[in-house]
Structures are given as structure tokens and as C-alpha cells.
PDB file of C-alpha atoms in Angstrom:
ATOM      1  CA  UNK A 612     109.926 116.501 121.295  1.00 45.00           C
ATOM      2  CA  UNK A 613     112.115 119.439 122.338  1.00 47.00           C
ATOM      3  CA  UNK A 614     114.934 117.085 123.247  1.00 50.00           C
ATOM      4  CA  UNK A 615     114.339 114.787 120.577  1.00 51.00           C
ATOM      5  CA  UNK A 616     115.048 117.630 118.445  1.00 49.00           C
ATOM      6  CA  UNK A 617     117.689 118.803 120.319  1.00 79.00           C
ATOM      7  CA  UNK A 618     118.910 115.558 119.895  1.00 92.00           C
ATOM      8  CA  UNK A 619     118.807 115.526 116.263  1.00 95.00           C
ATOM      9  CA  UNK A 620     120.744 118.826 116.408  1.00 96.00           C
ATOM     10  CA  UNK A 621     124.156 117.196 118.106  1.00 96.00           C
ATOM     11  CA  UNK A 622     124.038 114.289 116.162  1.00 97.00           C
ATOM     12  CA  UNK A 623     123.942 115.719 112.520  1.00 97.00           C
ATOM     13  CA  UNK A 624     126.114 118.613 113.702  1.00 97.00           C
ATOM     14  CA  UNK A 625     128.268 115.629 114.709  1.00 97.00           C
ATOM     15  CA  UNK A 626     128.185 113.703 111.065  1.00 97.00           C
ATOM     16  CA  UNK A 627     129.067 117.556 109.379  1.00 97.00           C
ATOM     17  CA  UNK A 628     133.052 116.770 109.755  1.00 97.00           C
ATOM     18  CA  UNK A 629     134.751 113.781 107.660  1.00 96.00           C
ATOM     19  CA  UNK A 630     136.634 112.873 110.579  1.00 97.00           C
ATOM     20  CA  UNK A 631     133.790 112.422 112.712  1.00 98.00           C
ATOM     21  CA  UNK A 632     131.522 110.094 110.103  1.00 97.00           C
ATOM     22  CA  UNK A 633     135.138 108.086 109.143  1.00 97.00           C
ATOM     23  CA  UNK A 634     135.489 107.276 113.612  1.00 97.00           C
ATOM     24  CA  UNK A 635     130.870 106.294 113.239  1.00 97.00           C
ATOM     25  CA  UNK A 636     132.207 104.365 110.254  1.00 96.00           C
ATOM     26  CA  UNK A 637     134.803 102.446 111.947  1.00 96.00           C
ATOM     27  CA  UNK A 638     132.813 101.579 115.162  1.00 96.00           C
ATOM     28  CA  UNK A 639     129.994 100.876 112.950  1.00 94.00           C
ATOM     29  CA  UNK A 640     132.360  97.679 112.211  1.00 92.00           C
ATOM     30  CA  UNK A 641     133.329  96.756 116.161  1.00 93.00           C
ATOM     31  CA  UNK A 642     134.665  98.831 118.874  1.00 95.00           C
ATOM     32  CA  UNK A 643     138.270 100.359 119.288  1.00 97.00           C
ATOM     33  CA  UNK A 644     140.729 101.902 121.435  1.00 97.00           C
ATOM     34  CA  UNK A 645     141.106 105.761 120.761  1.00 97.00           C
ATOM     35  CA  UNK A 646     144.816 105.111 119.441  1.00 95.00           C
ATOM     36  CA  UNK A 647     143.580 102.573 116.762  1.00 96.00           C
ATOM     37  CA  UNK A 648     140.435 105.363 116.219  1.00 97.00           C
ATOM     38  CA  UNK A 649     143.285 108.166 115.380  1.00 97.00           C
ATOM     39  CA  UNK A 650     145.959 105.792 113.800  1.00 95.00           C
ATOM     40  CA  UNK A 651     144.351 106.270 109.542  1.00 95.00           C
ATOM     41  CA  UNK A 652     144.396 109.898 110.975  1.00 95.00           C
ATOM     42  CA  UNK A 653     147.719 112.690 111.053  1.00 93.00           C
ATOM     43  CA  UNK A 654     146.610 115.264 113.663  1.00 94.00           C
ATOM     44  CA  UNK A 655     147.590 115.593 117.227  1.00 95.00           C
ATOM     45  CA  UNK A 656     145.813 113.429 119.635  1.00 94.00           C
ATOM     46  CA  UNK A 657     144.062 116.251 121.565  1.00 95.00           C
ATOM     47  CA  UNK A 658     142.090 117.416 118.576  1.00 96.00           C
ATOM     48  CA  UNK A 659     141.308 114.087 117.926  1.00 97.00           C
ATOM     49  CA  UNK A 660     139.895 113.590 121.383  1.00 97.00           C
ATOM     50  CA  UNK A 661     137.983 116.546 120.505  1.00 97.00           C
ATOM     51  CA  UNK A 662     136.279 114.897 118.010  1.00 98.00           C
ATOM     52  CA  UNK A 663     135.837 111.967 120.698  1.00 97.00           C
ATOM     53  CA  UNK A 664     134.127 114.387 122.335  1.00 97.00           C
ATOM     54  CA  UNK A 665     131.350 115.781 120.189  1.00 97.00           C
ATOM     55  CA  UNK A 666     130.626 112.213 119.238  1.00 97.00           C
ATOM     56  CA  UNK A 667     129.999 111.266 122.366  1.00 97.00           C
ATOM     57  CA  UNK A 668     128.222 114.596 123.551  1.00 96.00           C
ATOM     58  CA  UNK A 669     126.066 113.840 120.516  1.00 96.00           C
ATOM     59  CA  UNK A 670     125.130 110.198 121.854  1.00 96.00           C
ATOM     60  CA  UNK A 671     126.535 108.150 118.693  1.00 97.00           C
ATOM     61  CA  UNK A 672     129.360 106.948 120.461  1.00 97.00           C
ATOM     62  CA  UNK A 673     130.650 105.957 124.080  1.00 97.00           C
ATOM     63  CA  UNK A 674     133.921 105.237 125.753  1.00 96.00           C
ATOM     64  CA  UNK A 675     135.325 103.579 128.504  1.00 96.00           C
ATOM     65  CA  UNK A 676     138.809 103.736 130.231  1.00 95.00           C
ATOM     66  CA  UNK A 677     140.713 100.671 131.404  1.00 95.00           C
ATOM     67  CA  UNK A 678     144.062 101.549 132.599  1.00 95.00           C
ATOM     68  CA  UNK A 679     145.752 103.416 130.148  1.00 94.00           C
ATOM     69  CA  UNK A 680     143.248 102.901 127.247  1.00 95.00           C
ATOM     70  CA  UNK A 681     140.073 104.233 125.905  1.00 96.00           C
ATOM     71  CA  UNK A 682     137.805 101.938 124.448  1.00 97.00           C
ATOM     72  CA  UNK A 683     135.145 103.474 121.834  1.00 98.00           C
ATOM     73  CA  UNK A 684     131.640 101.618 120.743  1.00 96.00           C
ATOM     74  CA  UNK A 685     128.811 102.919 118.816  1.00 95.00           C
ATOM     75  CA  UNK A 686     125.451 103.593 120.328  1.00 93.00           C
ATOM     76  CA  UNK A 687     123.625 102.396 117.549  1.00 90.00           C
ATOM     77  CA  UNK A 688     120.027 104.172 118.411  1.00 91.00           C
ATOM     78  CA  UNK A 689     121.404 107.403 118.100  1.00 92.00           C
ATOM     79  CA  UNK A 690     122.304 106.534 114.370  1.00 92.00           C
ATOM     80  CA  UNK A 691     118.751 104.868 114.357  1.00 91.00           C
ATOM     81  CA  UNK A 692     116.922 107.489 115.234  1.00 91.00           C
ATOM     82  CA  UNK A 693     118.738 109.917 112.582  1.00 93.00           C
ATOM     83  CA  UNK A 694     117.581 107.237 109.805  1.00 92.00           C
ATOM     84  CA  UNK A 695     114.427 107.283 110.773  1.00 93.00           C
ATOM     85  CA  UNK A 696     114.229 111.006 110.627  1.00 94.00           C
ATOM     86  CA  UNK A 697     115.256 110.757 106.885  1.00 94.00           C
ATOM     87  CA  UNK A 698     112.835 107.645 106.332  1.00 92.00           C
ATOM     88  CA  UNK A 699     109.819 109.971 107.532  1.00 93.00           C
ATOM     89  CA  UNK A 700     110.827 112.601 105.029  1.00 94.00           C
ATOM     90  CA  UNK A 701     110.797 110.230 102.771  1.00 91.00           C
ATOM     91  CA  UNK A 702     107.416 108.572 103.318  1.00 92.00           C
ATOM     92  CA  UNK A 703     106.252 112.265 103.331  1.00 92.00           C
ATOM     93  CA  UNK A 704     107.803 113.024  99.754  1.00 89.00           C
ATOM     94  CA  UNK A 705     106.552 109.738  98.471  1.00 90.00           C
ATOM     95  CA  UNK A 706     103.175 110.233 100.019  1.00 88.00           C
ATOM     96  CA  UNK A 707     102.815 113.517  97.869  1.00 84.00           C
ATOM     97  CA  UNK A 708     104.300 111.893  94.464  1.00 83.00           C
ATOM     98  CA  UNK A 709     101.812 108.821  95.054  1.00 83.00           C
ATOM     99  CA  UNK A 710      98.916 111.670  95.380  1.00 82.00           C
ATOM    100  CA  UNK A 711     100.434 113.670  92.021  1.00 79.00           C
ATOM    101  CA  UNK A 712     100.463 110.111  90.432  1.00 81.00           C
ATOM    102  CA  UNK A 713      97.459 109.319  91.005  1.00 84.00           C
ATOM    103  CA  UNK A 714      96.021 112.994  89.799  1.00 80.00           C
ATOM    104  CA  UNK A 715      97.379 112.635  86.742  1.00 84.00           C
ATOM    105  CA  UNK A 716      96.138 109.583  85.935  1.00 86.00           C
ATOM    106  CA  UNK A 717      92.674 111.026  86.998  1.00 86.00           C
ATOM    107  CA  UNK A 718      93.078 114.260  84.287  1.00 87.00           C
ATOM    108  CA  UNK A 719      94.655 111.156  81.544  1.00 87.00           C
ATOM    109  CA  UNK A 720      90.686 109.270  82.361  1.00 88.00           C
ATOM    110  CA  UNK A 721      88.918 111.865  82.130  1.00 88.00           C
ATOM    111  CA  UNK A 722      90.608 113.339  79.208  1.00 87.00           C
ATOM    112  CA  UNK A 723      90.396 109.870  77.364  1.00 87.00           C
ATOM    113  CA  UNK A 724      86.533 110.174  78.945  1.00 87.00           C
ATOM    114  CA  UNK A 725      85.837 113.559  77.231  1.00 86.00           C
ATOM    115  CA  UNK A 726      87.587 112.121  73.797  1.00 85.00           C
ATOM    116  CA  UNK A 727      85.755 108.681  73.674  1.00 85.00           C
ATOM    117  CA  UNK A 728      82.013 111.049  73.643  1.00 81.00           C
ATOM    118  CA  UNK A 729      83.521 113.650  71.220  1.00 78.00           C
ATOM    119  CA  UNK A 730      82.696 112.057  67.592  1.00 69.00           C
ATOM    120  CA  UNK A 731      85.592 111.086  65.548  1.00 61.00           C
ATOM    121  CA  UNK A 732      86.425 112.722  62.296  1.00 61.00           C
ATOM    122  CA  UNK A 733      85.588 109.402  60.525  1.00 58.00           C
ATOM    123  CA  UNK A 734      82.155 108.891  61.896  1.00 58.00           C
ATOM    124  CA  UNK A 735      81.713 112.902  61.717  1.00 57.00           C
ATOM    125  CA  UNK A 736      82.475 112.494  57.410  1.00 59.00           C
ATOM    126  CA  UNK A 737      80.106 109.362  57.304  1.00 56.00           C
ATOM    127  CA  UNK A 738      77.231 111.667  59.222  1.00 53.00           C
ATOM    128  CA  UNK A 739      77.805 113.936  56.434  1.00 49.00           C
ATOM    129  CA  UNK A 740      77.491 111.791  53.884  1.00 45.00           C
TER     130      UNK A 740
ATOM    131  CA  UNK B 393     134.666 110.824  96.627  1.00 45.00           C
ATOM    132  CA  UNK B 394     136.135 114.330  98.197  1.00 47.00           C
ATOM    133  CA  UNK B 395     132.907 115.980  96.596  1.00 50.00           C
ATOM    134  CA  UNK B 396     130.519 113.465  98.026  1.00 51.00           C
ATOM    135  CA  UNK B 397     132.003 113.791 101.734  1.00 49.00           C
ATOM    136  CA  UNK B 398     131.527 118.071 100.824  1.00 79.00           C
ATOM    137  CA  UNK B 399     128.105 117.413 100.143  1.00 92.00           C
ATOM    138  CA  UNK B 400     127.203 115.124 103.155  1.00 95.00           C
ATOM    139  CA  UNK B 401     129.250 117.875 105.439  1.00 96.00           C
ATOM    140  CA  UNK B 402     127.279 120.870 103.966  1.00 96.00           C
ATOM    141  CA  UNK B 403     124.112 118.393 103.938  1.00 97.00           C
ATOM    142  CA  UNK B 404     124.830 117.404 107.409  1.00 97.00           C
ATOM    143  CA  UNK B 405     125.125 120.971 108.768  1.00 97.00           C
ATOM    144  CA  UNK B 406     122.402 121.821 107.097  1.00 97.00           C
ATOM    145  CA  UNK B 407     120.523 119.441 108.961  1.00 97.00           C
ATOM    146  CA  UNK B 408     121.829 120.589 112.486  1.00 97.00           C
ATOM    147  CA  UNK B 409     119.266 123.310 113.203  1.00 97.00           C
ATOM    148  CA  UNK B 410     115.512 122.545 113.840  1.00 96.00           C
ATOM    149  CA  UNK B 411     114.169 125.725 111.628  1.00 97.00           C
ATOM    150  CA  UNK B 412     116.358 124.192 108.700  1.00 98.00           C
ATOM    151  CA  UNK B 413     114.853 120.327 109.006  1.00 97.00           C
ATOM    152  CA  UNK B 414     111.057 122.119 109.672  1.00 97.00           C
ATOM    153  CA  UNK B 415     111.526 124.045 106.254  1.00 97.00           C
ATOM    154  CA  UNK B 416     112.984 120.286 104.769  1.00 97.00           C
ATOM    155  CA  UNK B 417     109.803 118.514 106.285  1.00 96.00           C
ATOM    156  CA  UNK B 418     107.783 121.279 104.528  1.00 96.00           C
ATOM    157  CA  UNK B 419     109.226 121.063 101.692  1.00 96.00           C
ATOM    158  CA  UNK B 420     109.048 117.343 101.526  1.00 94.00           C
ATOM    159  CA  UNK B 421     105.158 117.636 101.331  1.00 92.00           C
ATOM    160  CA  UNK B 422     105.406 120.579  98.273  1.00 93.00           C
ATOM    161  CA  UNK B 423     106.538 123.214  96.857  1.00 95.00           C
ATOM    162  CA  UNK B 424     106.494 126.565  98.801  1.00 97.00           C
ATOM    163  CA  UNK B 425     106.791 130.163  98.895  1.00 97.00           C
ATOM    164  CA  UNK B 426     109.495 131.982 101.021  1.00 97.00           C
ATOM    165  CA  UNK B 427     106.731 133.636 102.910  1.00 95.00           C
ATOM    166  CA  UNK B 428     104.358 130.300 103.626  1.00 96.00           C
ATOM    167  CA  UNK B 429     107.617 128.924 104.639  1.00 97.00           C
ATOM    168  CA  UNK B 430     108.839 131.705 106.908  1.00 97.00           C
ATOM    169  CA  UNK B 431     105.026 132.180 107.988  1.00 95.00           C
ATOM    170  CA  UNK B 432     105.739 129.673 111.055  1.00 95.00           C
ATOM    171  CA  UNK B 433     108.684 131.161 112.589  1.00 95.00           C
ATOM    172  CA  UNK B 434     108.435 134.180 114.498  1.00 93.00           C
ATOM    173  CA  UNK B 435     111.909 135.146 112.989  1.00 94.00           C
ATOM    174  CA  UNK B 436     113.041 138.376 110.871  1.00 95.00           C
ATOM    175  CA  UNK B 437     112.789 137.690 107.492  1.00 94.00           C
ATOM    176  CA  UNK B 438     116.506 138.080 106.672  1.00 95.00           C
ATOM    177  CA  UNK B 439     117.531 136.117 108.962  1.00 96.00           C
ATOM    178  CA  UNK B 440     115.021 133.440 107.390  1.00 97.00           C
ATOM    179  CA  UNK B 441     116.659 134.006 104.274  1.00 97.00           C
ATOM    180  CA  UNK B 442     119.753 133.134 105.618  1.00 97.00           C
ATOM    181  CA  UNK B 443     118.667 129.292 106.477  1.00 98.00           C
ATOM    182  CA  UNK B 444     117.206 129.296 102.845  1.00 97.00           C
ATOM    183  CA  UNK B 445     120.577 130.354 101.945  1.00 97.00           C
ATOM    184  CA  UNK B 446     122.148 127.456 103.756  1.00 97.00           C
ATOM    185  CA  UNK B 447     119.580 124.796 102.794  1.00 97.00           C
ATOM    186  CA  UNK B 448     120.295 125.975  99.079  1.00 97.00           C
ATOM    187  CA  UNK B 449     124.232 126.073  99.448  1.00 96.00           C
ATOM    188  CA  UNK B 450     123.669 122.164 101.042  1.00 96.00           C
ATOM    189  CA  UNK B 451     121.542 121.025  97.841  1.00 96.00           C
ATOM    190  CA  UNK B 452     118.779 120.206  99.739  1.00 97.00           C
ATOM    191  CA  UNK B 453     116.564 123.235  98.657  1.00 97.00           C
ATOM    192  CA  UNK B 454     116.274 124.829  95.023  1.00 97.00           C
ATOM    193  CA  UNK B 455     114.380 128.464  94.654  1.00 96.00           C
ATOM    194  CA  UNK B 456     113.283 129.974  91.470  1.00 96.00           C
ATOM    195  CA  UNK B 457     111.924 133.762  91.551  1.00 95.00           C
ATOM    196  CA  UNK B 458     108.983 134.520  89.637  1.00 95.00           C
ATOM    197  CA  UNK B 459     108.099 138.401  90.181  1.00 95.00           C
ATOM    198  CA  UNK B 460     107.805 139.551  93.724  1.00 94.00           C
ATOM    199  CA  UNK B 461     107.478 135.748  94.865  1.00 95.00           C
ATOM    200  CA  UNK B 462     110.148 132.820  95.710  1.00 96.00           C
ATOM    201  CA  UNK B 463     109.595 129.659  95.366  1.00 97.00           C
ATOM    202  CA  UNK B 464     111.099 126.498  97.056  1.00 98.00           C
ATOM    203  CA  UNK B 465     111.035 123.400  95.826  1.00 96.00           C
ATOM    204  CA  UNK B 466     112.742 120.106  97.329  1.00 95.00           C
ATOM    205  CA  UNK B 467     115.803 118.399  95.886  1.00 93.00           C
ATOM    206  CA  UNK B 468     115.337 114.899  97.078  1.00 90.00           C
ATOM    207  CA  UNK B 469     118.500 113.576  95.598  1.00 91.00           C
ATOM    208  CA  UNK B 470     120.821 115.313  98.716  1.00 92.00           C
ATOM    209  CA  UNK B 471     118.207 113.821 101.001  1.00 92.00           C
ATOM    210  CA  UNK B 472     118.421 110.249  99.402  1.00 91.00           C
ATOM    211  CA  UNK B 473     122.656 110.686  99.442  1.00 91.00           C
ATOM    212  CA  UNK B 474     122.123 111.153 103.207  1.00 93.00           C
ATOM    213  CA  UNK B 475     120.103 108.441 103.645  1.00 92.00           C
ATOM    214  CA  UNK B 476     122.316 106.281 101.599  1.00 93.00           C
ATOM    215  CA  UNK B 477     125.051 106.930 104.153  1.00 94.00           C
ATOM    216  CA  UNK B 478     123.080 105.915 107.146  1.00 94.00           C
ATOM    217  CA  UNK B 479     122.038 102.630 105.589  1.00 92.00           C
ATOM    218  CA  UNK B 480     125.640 101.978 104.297  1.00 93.00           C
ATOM    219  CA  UNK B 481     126.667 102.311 107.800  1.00 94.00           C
ATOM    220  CA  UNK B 482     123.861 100.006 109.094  1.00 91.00           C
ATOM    221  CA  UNK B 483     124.502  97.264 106.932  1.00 92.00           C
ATOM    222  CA  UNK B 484     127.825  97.352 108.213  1.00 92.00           C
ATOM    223  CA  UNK B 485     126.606  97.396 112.178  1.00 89.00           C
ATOM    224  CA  UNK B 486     124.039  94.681 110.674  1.00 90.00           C
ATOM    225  CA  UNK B 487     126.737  92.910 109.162  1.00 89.00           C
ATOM    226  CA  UNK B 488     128.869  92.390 112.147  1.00 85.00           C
ATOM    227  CA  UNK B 489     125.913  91.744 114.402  1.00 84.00           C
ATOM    228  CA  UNK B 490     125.715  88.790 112.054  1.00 83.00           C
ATOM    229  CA  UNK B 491     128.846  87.820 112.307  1.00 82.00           C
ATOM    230  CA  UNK B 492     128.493  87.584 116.366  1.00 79.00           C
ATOM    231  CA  UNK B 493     125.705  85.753 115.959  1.00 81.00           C
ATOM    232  CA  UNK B 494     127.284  83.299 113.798  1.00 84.00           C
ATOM    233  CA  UNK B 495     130.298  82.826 116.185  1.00 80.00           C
ATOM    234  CA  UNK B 496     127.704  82.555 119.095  1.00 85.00           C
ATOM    235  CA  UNK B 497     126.274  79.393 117.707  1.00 86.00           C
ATOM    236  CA  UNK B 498     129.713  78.142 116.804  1.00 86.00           C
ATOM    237  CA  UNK B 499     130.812  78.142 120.441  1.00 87.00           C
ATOM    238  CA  UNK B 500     127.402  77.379 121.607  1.00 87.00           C
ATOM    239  CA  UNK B 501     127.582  74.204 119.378  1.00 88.00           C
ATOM    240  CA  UNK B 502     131.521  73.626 120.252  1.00 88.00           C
ATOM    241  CA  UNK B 503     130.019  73.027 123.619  1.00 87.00           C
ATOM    242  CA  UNK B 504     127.103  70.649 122.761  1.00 87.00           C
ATOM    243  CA  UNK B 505     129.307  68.726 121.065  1.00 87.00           C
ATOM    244  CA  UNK B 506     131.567  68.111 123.632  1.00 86.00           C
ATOM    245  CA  UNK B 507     128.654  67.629 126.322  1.00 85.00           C
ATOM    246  CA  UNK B 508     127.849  64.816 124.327  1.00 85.00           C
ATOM    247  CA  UNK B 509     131.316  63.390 123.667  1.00 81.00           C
ATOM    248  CA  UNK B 510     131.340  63.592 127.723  1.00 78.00           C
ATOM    249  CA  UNK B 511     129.832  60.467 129.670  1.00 69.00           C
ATOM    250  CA  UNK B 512     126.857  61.727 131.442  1.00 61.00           C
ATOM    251  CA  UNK B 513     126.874  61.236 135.399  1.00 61.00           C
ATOM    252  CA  UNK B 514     124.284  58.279 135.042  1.00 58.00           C
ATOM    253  CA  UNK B 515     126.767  56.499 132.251  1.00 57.00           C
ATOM    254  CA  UNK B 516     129.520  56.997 134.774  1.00 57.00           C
ATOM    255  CA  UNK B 517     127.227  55.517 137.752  1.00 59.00           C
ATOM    256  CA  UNK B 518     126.423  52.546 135.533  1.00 56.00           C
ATOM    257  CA  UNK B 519     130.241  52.082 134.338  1.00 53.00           C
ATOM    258  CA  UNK B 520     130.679  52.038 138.318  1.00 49.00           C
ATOM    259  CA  UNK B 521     128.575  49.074 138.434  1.00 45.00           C
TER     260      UNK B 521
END
């Protein structure tokens, strides 16, 4: 749990930064050599290896060196495994709307309930007739 | 556009810290004071405050005071916008998956085909003949 969180902790800290979530972005559609990665990009190629870097620290992305070039692929369970985080938020925050929901509709019964036994003010002037 | 990627940064960073996504996760079942909230964490208020502070700056948290008590309440739309971007980028991994697959069975097929256009070793035995 402890790393899982830990996990968690690099890999949205990783997706704070534009740059960062435009490189996951472009992977997500095939890998790439770091020089096509940092071409849409103006700033000097060591802070964009820094950015390299965190992404791979953070597990969303890997590289490999063949002679001269670096070649960058997603790790697509890293990006997984942040979804699901949000999709068991979600379930939680639907979970509670589903109970409101249905609480409501409870009070809307029972108020109809209390309303149908209450006499109307028709049948209340024809008792008094 | 240069809002949105603001928001998913701040959201993003937000996210990054395991006392922050606990508070989200709370949140996600109800509203909550700053005290059942903090109640958890063996952490000086203040510097509890300050992740509320952070969670609120992100969008993900609202907090109302009412006397001597504050209140936090979820705002599931930054959540969703996160969410959004991770499926976005999955239908794009999904996407080219798809498009592997379908070039797979292309050259898988390329191959059948000429396997059959080939005369089989018994065809060339009985050519022999």
C-alpha cells in the first residue's frame, strides 16, 4: 500500500507540468526518439532530459539507448493504475449520490404517504355538509 | 485551453501527496468538517490547513464557514476533468493498439495467402511423378 501510494505520488507529481503530460501524450500514440520527443518543444535539451527523467522515475515512461539515440515508450500500467485511482473516487461519490437519491425518494413516499391519509379539503367541506 | 492545462497542473499537484488524495477520498464519500478531516492525521493543524489550502486553490475542494466550524465539500467537476484526461489518453494508447492489431492480421493474412498460392511439398512430389 505504502508503495502503491508512493507510487501514486511520482506519477501525478509527474502529470503537474504541461511538458511532461504533452511527452505521456505523444507516446500514448507510439514510441519516439528523445529528439522527435523535444522537437514541438524550444528549451535546451538537458532540461528536457530532465523531464525524461521524472517520467521515467515516476514509471509512465521508459527508454532505451541504441547507439546514439534514445528511444521513449509508455508504460501503460502506470497510467492505468492512476485511472483507476480516479475511477474508485468516483464509484465512491456515486455510491453516496445513489444513497441521497434514494433518501429522497423515501421522504417524497412517505410525504405523498402522510398526504394520501390526511382528508382533502373537498371531502373535509362534504363532511361538513 | 491554457486554463484547462492550469487546472490539470494545480489538480495534478494537488494530487501528489497522500494526506491531499486521503482528504479527496473523504470527501468523495461527504461533506466534512476541517476537524473530522484533520482528525486522522497526527499533523499540526496549520499545517493541515495548508493542504486544504492547496486542495481549494486546485478546485478540487470548496469550504464554507459557518461560526466556529469549516466545512468541506467536494467539487467533482476538477476530479471528472482529470479523469477525462486519462481516458483521452487511453483511447489514444487503445487506438493504436488497434491499429497494430489490424496490421498484424494484414501481414498474418499476406502470408496465408501466399502459402496457398505456393505448391505444397506433396503437389510438388506428385508434379514429380
Amino acid at each position: 500500500m505504502a508503495n502503491q501510494l508512493s507510487g501514486l505520488d511520482q506519477i501525478f507529481s509527474a502529470l503537474a507540468d504541461p511538458t511532461r503530460r504533452a511527452i505521456v501524450m505523444r507516446l500514448c500514440a507510439g514510441e519516439a526518439s528523445v529528439g522527435e520527443l523535444a522537437d514541438p518543444f524550444e528549451m535546451a535539451l538537458p532540461s528536457f532530459m530532465k523531464h525524461i527523467h521524472v517520467l521515467e522515475t515516476s514509471g509512465l515512461v521508459q527508454s532505451e539507448k541504441s547507439g546514439r539515440v534514445r528511444t521513449c515508450r509508455l508504460s501503460p500500467d502506470a497510467l492505468v493504475g492512476a485511472e483507476d485511482w480516479f475511477q474508485q473516487q468516483r464509484a465512491t461519490w456515486e455510491a453516496r449520490l445513489d444513497r441521497f437519491e434514494a433518501y429522497v425518494m423515501k421522504l417524497k413516499k412517505e410525504k405523498e404517504g402522510a398526504a394520501a391519509k390526511r382528508p382533502s379539503r373537498a371531502s373535509k367541506r362534504k363532511g361538513a355538509k
